Each structure stands twice: as C-alpha cells, then as structure tokens.
Coordinates of C-alpha atoms and ligand atoms in Angstrom, one line a residue:
M1 CA 36.2 7.5 -18.2
T2 CA 32.8 7.3 -16.3
H3 CA 31.3 10.6 -15.6
K4 CA 30.6 11.7 -12.0
P5 CA 27.1 11.9 -10.6
E6 CA 25.7 15.3 -10.2
Y7 CA 23.6 14.2 -7.2
G8 CA 24.6 12.8 -3.9
L9 CA 22.3 11.8 -1.1
I10 CA 23.2 11.8 2.6
G11 CA 21.1 9.5 5.1
L12 CA 20.6 5.9 3.8
G13 CA 17.6 5.2 6.3
T14 CA 14.1 4.2 5.4
M15 CA 13.4 7.4 3.4
G16 CA 17.0 8.2 2.0
A17 CA 17.6 4.6 0.7
A18 CA 14.4 4.4 -1.3
L19 CA 14.8 8.0 -2.5
A20 CA 18.3 7.0 -3.6
L21 CA 17.1 4.1 -5.6
N22 CA 14.4 5.8 -7.3
I23 CA 16.7 8.7 -8.5
A24 CA 18.9 5.9 -9.8
E25 CA 16.3 3.8 -11.5
K26 CA 15.4 7.2 -13.3
G27 CA 18.8 7.0 -15.1
N28 CA 20.8 9.2 -12.8
K29 CA 24.0 8.2 -11.1
I30 CA 24.1 9.1 -7.5
A31 CA 26.7 9.3 -4.7
V32 CA 25.7 8.0 -1.3
Y33 CA 26.9 8.5 2.2
N34 CA 25.6 7.4 5.5
R35 CA 27.2 8.0 9.0
T36 CA 27.3 4.2 9.6
T37 CA 29.4 2.7 6.7
K38 CA 27.7 -1.1 7.4
V39 CA 24.3 0.6 6.4
T40 CA 25.9 1.9 3.0
D41 CA 27.6 -1.6 2.5
E42 CA 24.2 -3.3 2.9
F43 CA 22.5 -0.9 0.9
I44 CA 24.8 -1.3 -2.0
A45 CA 24.7 -5.2 -1.6
A46 CA 20.8 -4.9 -1.9
S47 CA 20.6 -2.7 -4.8
G48 CA 20.8 -5.3 -7.6
A49 CA 20.5 -4.0 -11.0
L50 CA 20.8 -0.3 -10.0
R51 CA 24.2 -1.0 -8.3
D52 CA 26.1 0.6 -11.5
Q53 CA 24.3 4.0 -10.9
L54 CA 25.3 4.1 -7.1
V55 CA 28.6 5.4 -5.9
A56 CA 29.2 4.3 -2.4
T57 CA 31.4 6.5 0.0
A58 CA 32.7 6.0 3.3
S59 CA 33.7 9.7 4.3
L60 CA 32.1 12.9 3.8
K61 CA 35.1 14.1 1.9
D62 CA 35.1 11.3 -0.5
F63 CA 31.4 11.7 -1.0
V64 CA 31.8 15.5 -1.9
A65 CA 34.7 14.6 -4.1
A66 CA 32.7 11.9 -6.0
I67 CA 30.1 14.5 -7.1
Q68 CA 30.4 16.8 -10.2
A69 CA 30.2 20.6 -9.3
P70 CA 27.8 22.2 -9.2
R71 CA 26.6 19.5 -6.7
K72 CA 23.1 18.8 -5.6
I73 CA 23.2 17.1 -2.2
I74 CA 20.1 15.6 -0.6
L75 CA 19.9 15.3 3.1
M76 CA 17.6 12.7 4.4
V77 CA 18.4 12.7 8.1
P78 CA 16.3 13.3 11.2
A79 CA 14.9 17.0 11.2
G80 CA 16.3 19.4 13.8
P81 CA 19.8 19.8 14.9
I82 CA 21.1 16.8 12.8
V83 CA 20.5 18.8 9.8
D84 CA 22.3 21.8 11.0
A85 CA 25.2 19.5 12.1
Q86 CA 25.3 17.9 8.7
I87 CA 25.3 21.2 6.9
E88 CA 28.0 22.6 9.0
A89 CA 30.2 19.4 8.2
L90 CA 29.3 19.8 4.6
V91 CA 29.9 23.5 3.8
P92 CA 33.8 23.5 4.1
L93 CA 34.0 20.8 1.5
L94 CA 31.5 22.5 -1.0
D95 CA 32.2 24.8 -4.0
A96 CA 30.3 28.0 -4.6
D97 CA 26.8 27.3 -6.2
D98 CA 26.6 23.6 -4.8
L99 CA 23.0 23.0 -3.8
I100 CA 22.1 21.6 -0.5
I101 CA 18.4 20.0 -0.4
D102 CA 17.1 19.1 2.9
A103 CA 14.2 16.5 2.0
G104 CA 13.5 15.5 5.6
N105 CA 10.4 16.8 7.6
A106 CA 12.0 20.1 8.8
H107 CA 10.0 22.8 10.5
Y108 CA 9.5 25.5 8.0
A109 CA 10.9 28.2 10.5
D110 CA 14.2 26.3 10.6
T111 CA 14.2 26.0 6.8
N112 CA 13.7 29.8 6.7
R113 CA 16.7 30.3 9.0
R114 CA 18.8 28.0 6.9
F115 CA 17.8 30.0 3.8
K116 CA 18.9 33.1 5.6
E117 CA 22.3 31.2 6.5
A118 CA 22.9 30.3 3.1
E119 CA 22.4 33.7 1.7
T120 CA 25.6 34.9 3.3
A121 CA 27.4 31.6 2.2
A122 CA 28.6 30.4 -1.0
Y123 CA 26.1 27.4 -1.3
N124 CA 22.7 27.4 -2.2
F125 CA 19.7 25.8 -0.3
L126 CA 16.3 24.0 -1.0
G127 CA 13.9 22.7 1.6
I128 CA 11.5 20.2 0.1
G129 CA 8.7 18.3 1.8
V130 CA 8.6 14.6 0.7
S131 CA 5.4 12.7 1.4
G132 CA 4.4 9.1 0.6
G133 CA 6.4 7.2 3.3
E134 CA 9.0 4.6 2.1
E135 CA 6.9 3.2 -0.8
G136 CA 6.3 6.7 -2.0
A137 CA 9.9 7.8 -1.9
R138 CA 10.9 4.4 -3.7
H139 CA 8.2 4.6 -6.5
G140 CA 6.9 8.2 -6.7
P141 CA 6.4 10.5 -3.7
S142 CA 4.6 13.9 -3.8
I143 CA 7.2 16.5 -3.6
M144 CA 6.6 20.3 -2.3
V145 CA 9.6 22.4 -3.1
G146 CA 10.7 25.7 -1.3
G147 CA 13.4 27.9 -2.5
A148 CA 14.7 30.2 -5.3
Q149 CA 13.0 29.6 -8.7
S150 CA 16.6 29.1 -10.3
D151 CA 17.4 26.4 -7.9
W152 CA 14.1 24.6 -8.2
E153 CA 14.6 25.0 -12.1
A154 CA 18.0 23.2 -11.8
V155 CA 16.5 20.0 -10.1
A156 CA 13.0 20.1 -11.4
P157 CA 13.7 17.5 -14.2
V158 CA 14.9 14.9 -11.7
L159 CA 12.2 15.6 -8.8
R160 CA 9.4 15.4 -11.6
A161 CA 10.9 12.4 -12.8
I162 CA 11.2 10.6 -9.4
S163 CA 7.7 11.8 -8.2
A164 CA 4.3 10.2 -8.4
K165 CA 2.4 10.9 -11.4
Y166 CA -1.3 11.8 -11.8
E167 CA -2.4 10.8 -15.2
D168 CA 1.1 11.6 -16.5
T169 CA 1.3 14.9 -14.5
P170 CA 4.1 14.9 -12.0
C171 CA 3.3 15.6 -8.3
A172 CA 6.3 17.8 -7.6
E173 CA 5.8 21.4 -7.6
H174 CA 7.5 24.8 -6.6
M175 CA 5.4 26.3 -3.6
G176 CA 7.5 29.4 -3.0
A177 CA 10.5 31.1 -1.6
G178 CA 12.2 29.8 1.9
G179 CA 10.3 27.4 3.8
A180 CA 7.2 27.3 1.7
G181 CA 7.8 23.7 0.6
H182 CA 8.1 22.5 4.2
Y183 CA 5.0 24.7 5.3
V184 CA 2.7 23.1 2.8
K185 CA 4.1 19.6 3.8
M186 CA 3.3 20.5 7.4
V187 CA -0.4 21.4 6.6
H188 CA -0.6 18.1 4.5
N189 CA 0.3 16.3 7.7
G190 CA -2.0 18.1 9.7
I191 CA -4.7 17.1 7.3
E192 CA -3.5 13.6 7.3
Y193 CA -4.0 13.7 11.2
A194 CA -7.6 14.8 10.7
D195 CA -8.3 12.5 8.0
M196 CA -6.9 9.5 9.8
Q197 CA -8.8 10.5 13.1
M198 CA -12.2 10.8 11.4
I199 CA -11.6 7.4 9.8
A200 CA -10.9 6.1 13.3
E201 CA -14.0 7.7 14.7
A202 CA -16.1 5.8 12.1
Y203 CA -14.4 2.7 13.2
A204 CA -15.4 3.5 16.7
V205 CA -19.1 4.0 15.8
F206 CA -18.8 0.6 14.0
R207 CA -17.2 -1.3 16.7
D208 CA -18.4 0.1 19.9
G209 CA -21.9 1.3 18.7
L210 CA -23.0 -1.2 16.2
G211 CA -20.8 -4.0 17.8
W212 CA -19.2 -4.9 14.3
T213 CA -16.5 -7.3 13.7
S214 CA -13.2 -5.9 12.0
T215 CA -14.3 -8.0 8.9
Q216 CA -17.5 -6.1 8.7
V217 CA -15.6 -2.8 8.9
A218 CA -13.3 -3.9 6.3
E219 CA -16.3 -4.5 4.2
A220 CA -17.7 -1.1 4.7
F221 CA -14.3 0.7 4.2
E222 CA -13.8 -1.3 0.9
Q223 CA -17.3 -0.2 -0.3
W224 CA -16.4 3.5 0.7
N225 CA -13.2 3.3 -1.3
T226 CA -15.3 3.0 -4.5
G227 CA -17.4 6.2 -3.8
P228 CA -16.7 10.0 -3.0
L229 CA -14.4 8.8 0.0
A230 CA -11.9 7.0 -2.4
S231 CA -8.4 7.4 -1.2
Y232 CA -5.4 5.7 0.1
L233 CA -6.3 6.1 3.6
V234 CA -9.7 4.5 3.4
E235 CA -8.2 1.9 1.1
I236 CA -5.5 1.0 3.9
S237 CA -8.0 1.2 6.6
G238 CA -9.9 -1.6 4.8
K239 CA -6.9 -3.5 4.5
V240 CA -5.9 -3.3 8.2
S241 CA -9.4 -3.9 9.3
R242 CA -9.3 -7.1 7.0
A243 CA -5.8 -8.4 8.5
T244 CA -5.4 -11.2 10.7
D245 CA -2.6 -11.5 13.5
P246 CA -0.5 -14.4 12.5
V247 CA 0.3 -14.9 16.3
T248 CA -3.0 -15.3 17.6
G249 CA -5.3 -15.6 14.9
K250 CA -7.3 -12.8 16.0
A251 CA -8.1 -9.6 13.8
M252 CA -5.0 -7.6 13.7
L253 CA -6.9 -4.4 15.0
D254 CA -7.9 -6.2 18.0
V255 CA -4.4 -7.1 19.2
I256 CA -3.1 -3.5 18.5
L257 CA -2.6 -1.1 21.7
D258 CA -4.8 2.0 21.4
Q259 CA -1.9 4.6 21.9
A260 CA -1.2 6.6 18.7
G261 CA 2.3 7.6 18.0
Q262 CA 3.2 11.0 16.5
K263 CA 6.2 12.9 15.3
G264 CA 4.8 16.3 15.8
T265 CA 3.8 17.7 12.4
G266 CA 0.1 17.8 13.2
R267 CA 0.8 19.7 16.4
W268 CA 3.1 22.1 14.4
T269 CA 0.1 22.8 12.1
A270 CA -2.3 23.4 15.1
I271 CA 0.2 25.7 16.5
E272 CA 0.9 27.6 13.5
A273 CA -2.8 27.8 12.6
Q274 CA -3.3 29.7 15.9
M275 CA -0.4 31.8 15.1
L276 CA -2.1 32.9 12.2
G277 CA -5.5 33.3 13.8
V278 CA -7.0 30.9 11.4
P279 CA -9.3 28.1 13.1
V280 CA -8.6 24.4 12.1
P281 CA -10.6 22.8 14.7
V282 CA -10.6 19.3 12.9
I283 CA -6.9 19.2 12.8
E284 CA -6.7 20.6 16.5
A285 CA -9.2 17.6 17.5
A286 CA -7.1 15.0 15.7
V287 CA -3.9 16.1 17.5
A288 CA -5.7 16.3 20.7
A289 CA -7.1 12.8 20.1
R290 CA -3.7 11.4 19.7
N291 CA -2.4 12.9 22.8
L292 CA -5.5 11.5 24.8
S293 CA -4.9 8.1 23.2
A294 CA -1.5 8.3 24.9
K295 CA -2.9 8.9 28.5
R296 CA -3.9 5.1 28.5
D297 CA -3.3 4.6 32.3
T298 CA -5.4 7.7 33.0
R299 CA -8.2 6.5 30.6
I300 CA -8.3 3.1 32.4
Q301 CA -8.5 4.9 35.7
G302 CA -11.4 6.9 34.3
A303 CA -13.2 3.9 33.1
E304 CA -12.9 2.2 36.5
R305 CA -14.0 5.5 38.6
F306 CA -16.7 6.7 36.3
G307 CA -17.9 3.8 34.4
S308 CA -17.9 3.2 30.5
P309 CA -20.3 5.4 28.9
L310 CA -20.8 3.1 25.9
Q311 CA -24.4 2.3 25.1
P312 CA -25.2 0.2 21.8
L313 CA -26.5 1.8 18.8
T314 CA -28.9 0.2 16.2
S315 CA -29.6 0.8 12.6
D316 CA -32.4 3.1 13.5
D317 CA -29.6 5.5 15.1
I318 CA -27.0 5.0 12.5
T319 CA -26.2 3.2 9.1
P320 CA -23.1 2.7 7.1
E321 CA -24.5 5.2 4.6
M322 CA -25.0 7.8 7.1
L323 CA -21.5 7.3 8.3
E324 CA -20.2 7.5 4.8
K325 CA -21.9 10.7 4.2
A326 CA -20.7 12.0 7.6
L327 CA -17.1 11.3 6.8
T328 CA -17.5 13.2 3.5
A329 CA -18.7 16.1 5.2
G330 CA -15.9 15.9 7.6
K331 CA -13.5 15.6 5.0
I332 CA -14.8 18.6 3.0
L333 CA -14.9 20.6 6.2
C334 CA -11.1 19.5 7.3
Y335 CA -9.8 20.4 3.7
A336 CA -11.8 23.8 3.6
Q337 CA -9.8 24.5 7.0
G338 CA -6.3 23.4 5.7
F339 CA -6.7 25.4 2.5
E340 CA -7.8 28.5 4.5
M341 CA -4.8 28.1 6.6
L342 CA -2.6 27.9 3.6
D343 CA -4.1 30.9 1.9
A344 CA -3.4 32.9 5.3
A345 CA 0.0 31.8 5.2
S346 CA 0.6 32.6 1.7
R347 CA -0.6 36.2 2.3
H348 CA 1.4 36.4 5.8
F349 CA 4.6 35.1 4.5
E350 CA 4.2 36.7 1.1
W351 CA 4.7 33.3 -0.6
S352 CA 1.9 33.4 -3.3
L353 CA 1.3 29.6 -2.7
P354 CA 0.0 27.9 -5.8
M355 CA -3.3 26.9 -3.9
S356 CA -4.7 24.6 -6.8
N357 CA -1.4 23.3 -7.7
I358 CA -1.2 22.2 -4.1
A359 CA -4.2 20.2 -4.3
R360 CA -2.8 18.7 -7.7
V361 CA 0.4 17.6 -6.1
W362 CA -1.4 15.7 -3.3
R363 CA -3.5 13.8 -5.8
E364 CA -0.9 10.9 -6.0
G365 CA 2.0 9.9 -4.2
C366 CA 1.2 11.4 -0.6
I367 CA -0.6 9.8 2.1
I368 CA -3.7 12.1 1.9
R369 CA -4.1 11.2 -1.9
S370 CA -7.7 10.9 -2.7
D371 CA -10.2 11.3 -5.8
M372 CA -11.7 14.5 -4.1
L373 CA -8.4 16.5 -4.4
G374 CA -9.1 16.6 -8.2
D375 CA -12.3 18.6 -7.7
M376 CA -10.5 20.8 -4.9
A377 CA -8.2 21.7 -7.4
E378 CA -10.8 22.9 -10.0
A379 CA -12.5 24.8 -7.2
L380 CA -9.3 26.5 -6.1
D381 CA -8.6 27.4 -9.9
K382 CA -11.8 29.2 -9.8
S383 CA -11.4 31.0 -6.4
S384 CA -8.2 30.3 -4.4
S385 CA -9.1 32.9 -1.5
Q386 CA -12.7 31.5 -1.2
N387 CA -13.4 29.0 1.4
L388 CA -14.0 25.6 -0.3
I389 CA -17.3 25.2 1.4
F390 CA -18.8 27.9 -0.9
S391 CA -17.4 26.5 -4.1
A392 CA -19.1 23.9 -6.4
P393 CA -19.3 21.1 -5.9
F394 CA -18.4 21.2 -2.1
C395 CA -21.3 23.5 -1.2
D396 CA -24.0 21.1 -2.5
M397 CA -22.1 18.0 -1.2
L398 CA -22.1 19.6 2.1
M399 CA -25.9 20.3 2.1
D400 CA -26.3 16.8 1.1
C401 CA -24.3 15.4 3.8
E402 CA -24.9 17.7 6.6
S403 CA -27.6 16.0 8.1
A404 CA -25.9 12.6 8.2
L405 CA -22.7 14.3 9.9
R406 CA -25.3 15.9 12.6
A407 CA -27.1 12.5 13.0
T408 CA -23.6 10.7 13.5
V409 CA -22.4 13.1 16.1
L410 CA -25.8 12.7 17.8
A411 CA -25.6 9.2 17.8
A412 CA -22.2 8.9 18.8
T413 CA -22.6 11.4 21.7
K414 CA -25.8 9.5 22.9
A415 CA -23.9 6.0 22.7
G416 CA -20.8 7.7 24.7
I417 CA -18.3 7.2 21.6
P418 CA -16.0 10.1 21.5
V419 CA -16.0 11.8 17.9
P420 CA -14.0 14.9 18.6
A421 CA -12.8 15.6 14.9
L422 CA -16.4 14.9 13.4
A423 CA -17.9 17.1 16.0
A424 CA -15.4 19.9 15.6
G425 CA -16.1 19.8 12.0
L426 CA -19.7 20.1 12.6
S427 CA -19.4 22.9 15.2
W428 CA -17.1 24.9 12.8
F429 CA -19.7 24.5 10.1
D430 CA -22.6 25.5 12.2
T431 CA -20.4 28.5 13.2
M432 CA -19.8 29.4 9.5
R433 CA -23.6 29.4 8.7
T434 CA -24.7 31.3 12.0
A435 CA -25.2 35.0 11.0
R436 CA -25.3 36.1 14.5
T437 CA -22.9 34.2 17.1
P438 CA -22.9 34.8 20.8
A439 CA -19.8 36.7 20.6
N440 CA -21.9 40.0 21.6
M441 CA -21.8 38.3 25.1
I442 CA -18.0 38.1 24.9
Q443 CA -17.7 41.9 23.9
A444 CA -19.9 42.8 26.9
Q445 CA -18.2 40.9 29.4
R446 CA -14.7 42.3 28.1
D447 CA -16.1 45.8 28.2
F448 CA -17.4 45.0 31.9
F449 CA -14.0 43.8 33.3
G450 CA -11.6 45.7 31.0
A451 CA -13.1 48.5 29.6
H452 CA -12.3 47.3 26.2
G453 CA -15.4 48.8 24.4
F454 CA -17.5 47.4 21.6
K455 CA -19.0 48.1 18.2
R456 CA -22.8 48.5 18.2
L457 CA -25.2 47.1 15.5
D458 CA -26.9 50.5 15.2
D459 CA -25.2 54.0 14.8
V460 CA -25.5 55.2 18.4
D461 CA -22.1 56.4 19.6
A462 CA -22.0 54.5 22.9
P463 CA -19.0 52.1 22.8
H464 CA -19.4 51.0 26.5
G465 CA -22.1 49.4 28.5
P466 CA -24.0 50.9 31.4
W467 CA -22.0 48.6 33.9
A468 CA -19.5 50.9 34.9
A469 CA -22.1 52.9 37.0
Q470 CA -23.5 49.8 38.5
Ligands
NDP501 P1 15.7 6.6 9.5 O1 15.6 6.7 11.0 O2 15.1 5.6 8.8 O3 17.1 7.2 9.0 C1 17.8 8.2 9.5 C2 19.1 8.4 8.7 O4 19.7 9.6 9.3 C3 20.0 7.2 8.7 O5 20.6 7.2 7.5 C4 20.9 7.5 9.9 O6 22.2 7.2 9.8 C5 21.0 9.1 9.6 N1 21.4 9.7 10.8 C6 20.6 9.6 12.1 N2 21.3 10.4 12.9 C7 22.4 11.2 12.3 C8 23.3 11.9 12.7 N3 23.5 12.5 14.0 N4 24.3 12.2 11.8 C9 24.2 11.7 10.6 N5 23.1 10.9 10.3 C10 22.5 10.5 11.0 O7 14.6 8.1 9.2 P2 13.7 8.3 7.9 O8 14.5 7.9 6.6 O9 12.3 7.7 8.3 O10 13.4 9.9 7.9 C11 14.4 10.8 7.5 C12 13.7 12.0 7.4 O11 12.6 11.9 6.4 C13 13.2 12.6 8.4 O12 13.1 14.0 8.6 C14 11.7 12.2 8.6 O13 10.8 13.0 9.4 C15 11.4 12.3 7.1 N6 10.2 11.7 6.5 C16 10.1 10.3 6.9 C17 9.0 9.7 6.3 C18 8.7 8.3 6.6 O14 7.6 7.7 6.3 N7 9.7 7.5 7.5 C19 8.0 10.3 5.5 C20 8.4 11.7 5.0 C21 9.4 12.3 5.6 P3 22.7 5.9 10.6 O15 22.3 4.7 9.8 O16 24.1 6.1 10.8 O17 22.0 5.7 11.9

C-alpha cells in the first residue's frame, strides 16, 4: 500500500503550482486541490517526472481524506477574505492538530486574527511569507515563518529543503509568534519597492539627463552588478534594459507604459511604519512614486500646462560612477530604515525578531537578494538595535558615497528629473546628522496656538513662551 502524503496544497495558481512541484521534487508526496478542476488536470498533465509524488483531488473532502493526519495544508490563494473562506470550508473536515499554513501575502494583522481564531479551535495555524516569485517558489524561495515554535519545528525540515540556499544555509527561518512572518515579508516588500524605485531613478538620470540609450543603461547596470550593488534587482534591470521588443524591434523599455502596478504591500509598510512612529521616507517616497506613476493623464496635462522641466546633463554634472555611489548610499539608507522599523515592531509586538537572521534569509531566493545583505547580517549580529548607519562597514561606506548622493540629487533637481527616493534618503541622512533641527520652531508654534508647552535647553523653569501676553 502506498503511504498517504503528509502535505497538501490548495490553490494551483502561479505560486501554488510552483511550490507544489518544489515540495514534490524534494521527495515529499503532496495532495493538491484547486477550485477549478481543469487547472488541477492541466497541472498534473504538465508535472512530468514528479507525477508520482502528486495526489490530485477534485473536492475539498477528497483532498483532506487524501492526506495523512496530522495534516499540513498549505493555502496559496489570494490574500484577504478568500483565505478566511478557505479556512472556514476546511475546518469541519480537519482533525485535531492538523496544521493550516497560509503562504500567501496576508496582512500580518489578518494573520494575528487567524491565530486568535485557531487558539479556540482544534487546528493549528502558521502564517508564512514566501518571496521569490514563481521562479523562487519552484526552485527555492526565501521563507519567513510566523507561529508557534512547535508548529515551525513540525514543518521546518520540508520548508528548509524547498527554500533557497545561501552557501548551503537554508533561507527559511522562524521569525516569531503570530503574524511575525508576514510582517517581515511586508517590510521585505516595502524595501523591494524602494530598491526598485531608486534603480528606476538612476535609469531616469541616464535616459532623461544624459540622453543614454537603453543599451548604454544596460552596460552600466551590468557593470554595477559586479560591485557593491550586486543584486538580483540590478541584474534584472540590466537584462530588461538590454531586451528588444520582438514586435517593433525597439528597446523593450521604450515600448512599456510608465504606470507601475502594485498589490499594496509597500503601502502597508508605509502605513505600519507611521503607526509605529518610525520614519521610512525612502519606502514612503517609493510608494508615492508608484501612485504618481498611475496618474498618467494628470501628468500629461501637467506637461502641457507647465511645460517639461527637463534640461540635459553632462558628464560634468553626473557620471555613472557617481550614480553608482549614490545608489549604494540610497540602498544603505533604505535598509537602515527598514531594519529600524523591524526593530521597533519587534519590541512593540514582543516578537523578538531575529534581526541578523532576517538579513540572512534575504540573501538568497527573494527579490531583494543582494551581496550587501551578508554584511548587514554581520552588522546586526554585533548590534541589532543600533541603526545600520552607525555600524561597520556602512558608516564608512556612507561617508564615502554621501557626496555622490548629494551631487546626484542636485544634478537631477537641476535637470528637472524627479528622484524622490534618493532625495528622501539624503534628507533623512542629513537629519540624522543634525544635532539641532528646527523642531524648536514647531514647539514654539504649538505652544503659541495650543499652550502645549516645551522643554528648554537651559534649566529655567518656564515651559511657555511670552506670546500669551502679546
Ligand atoms: P494566482 O492568481 O496565480 O492564483 C490564485 C489561486 O487561488 C488559483 O489557484 C485560484 O484558483 C485560487 N483562487 C482564487 N480565488 C479563489 C477562491 N475564491 N476560492 C478558492 N480558490 C481561489 O495567484 P498567485 O499564485 O500569484 O498568488 C497566490 C498568493 O501568493 C497571493 O497571496 C499572492 O499575493 C502571493 N504571492 C504571489 C507572488 C507572485 O509573484 N505571484 C509572490 C509571493 C506571494 P482558480 O484556478 O480556481 O482561479
């Protein structure tokens, strides 16, 4: 008699199909179920040598019956109410100690709520963030797990086996209780927005400032991918810059509409950072830039009404080497903000997030994977609560790259090229090194109109200004 699989997966879309094949490939039998049976049939038909590891089912009842208890059931359906509906449909069919694993992009607060609901029910629950897109899911994603330690341990061998490996170390880690895994994935996505935006800003300086062709831009990105900026996003930016449109023969980038899509995880990061009172201006600027990109009609109207501000730049204003350093600085500043947010969330939610291991889990498999994350992990090992900008080697790298970042923001501003994320990073950095900010003015204004009082620099006991009498 052939043994039943311990694992099951619901939702054979882009991610679910790839993840199921990955799990099967690592020697695990897995039952699969999809709302639309035709999709299951096509999935099985295309599964090739992995066919024997897959148990196809056409109803939820058959699906649950096909799995060996205690079951481990992965949900890979769209985040939100669909996950709740799927859990509701599953629960009456489950046995005590079965484990539901939501591997979609859930909002961490939904995951927290689902944990609470699971507490009073017989089943157990894990919320895991999976990054790496379809390719990652198929051959090794980065996996961020939230939930009880015992449930993590129950699935750790399989999650580690299917995850990406960085020099043999699996990129799958337990982040903490409840929604910790989805929270870390959310911040990952916020950083991803920022990384992508800063690369796009460098592209804008090349294209609109220096008048470079996409092929020239590709050469710069390919060069950068051999230095401190080496990363998946810089690598694919080189590839997309080099690609030619098979329809028109033009550079692919030149035929793509300039409206960026989003599923909302970057926005969630910006909102949650505000809730914690942690400034993440580079991520906020990247989210705003995507929103602005969507307003194409208004932008076209603006270009007609006000005229384009674009002025050409020369190599006296900016060089590829300066841009590379500017992007390096921007990247450090963005990650410093992201890790500061994670540190604050860790304390706020009492998660004890494994800060340096978060950097390690991101070294392979995920969209923001980059060489720099190894150094970040080491810096966070030394002090996980100290902002990265104060840690070696980033302190020295920033000092080395700061003038290039400033020159880039200046040149872009002079040329009328918006660089909101790089400029936000520079402003944040300038503020971080300003011992006396103008917030004394804000305090005086608040006291003037609201008698809110202020602290003084000296020992004089006079918490209000003289304006009440004026
Ligand atoms: P797809 O749209 O490719 O697949 C969605 C799957 O969910 C399909 O199997 C679909 O079944 C099923 N589904 C949709 N609606 C329902 C419903 N009402 N009831 C039951 N099943 C339903 O999505 P992805 O695979 O891209 O994404 C899945 C999850 O993974 C999402 O949370 C997404 O945010 C997350 N994710 C996606 C990444 C990506 O790069 N695509 C990366 C990381 C995470 P049917 O065939 O019947 O329509």
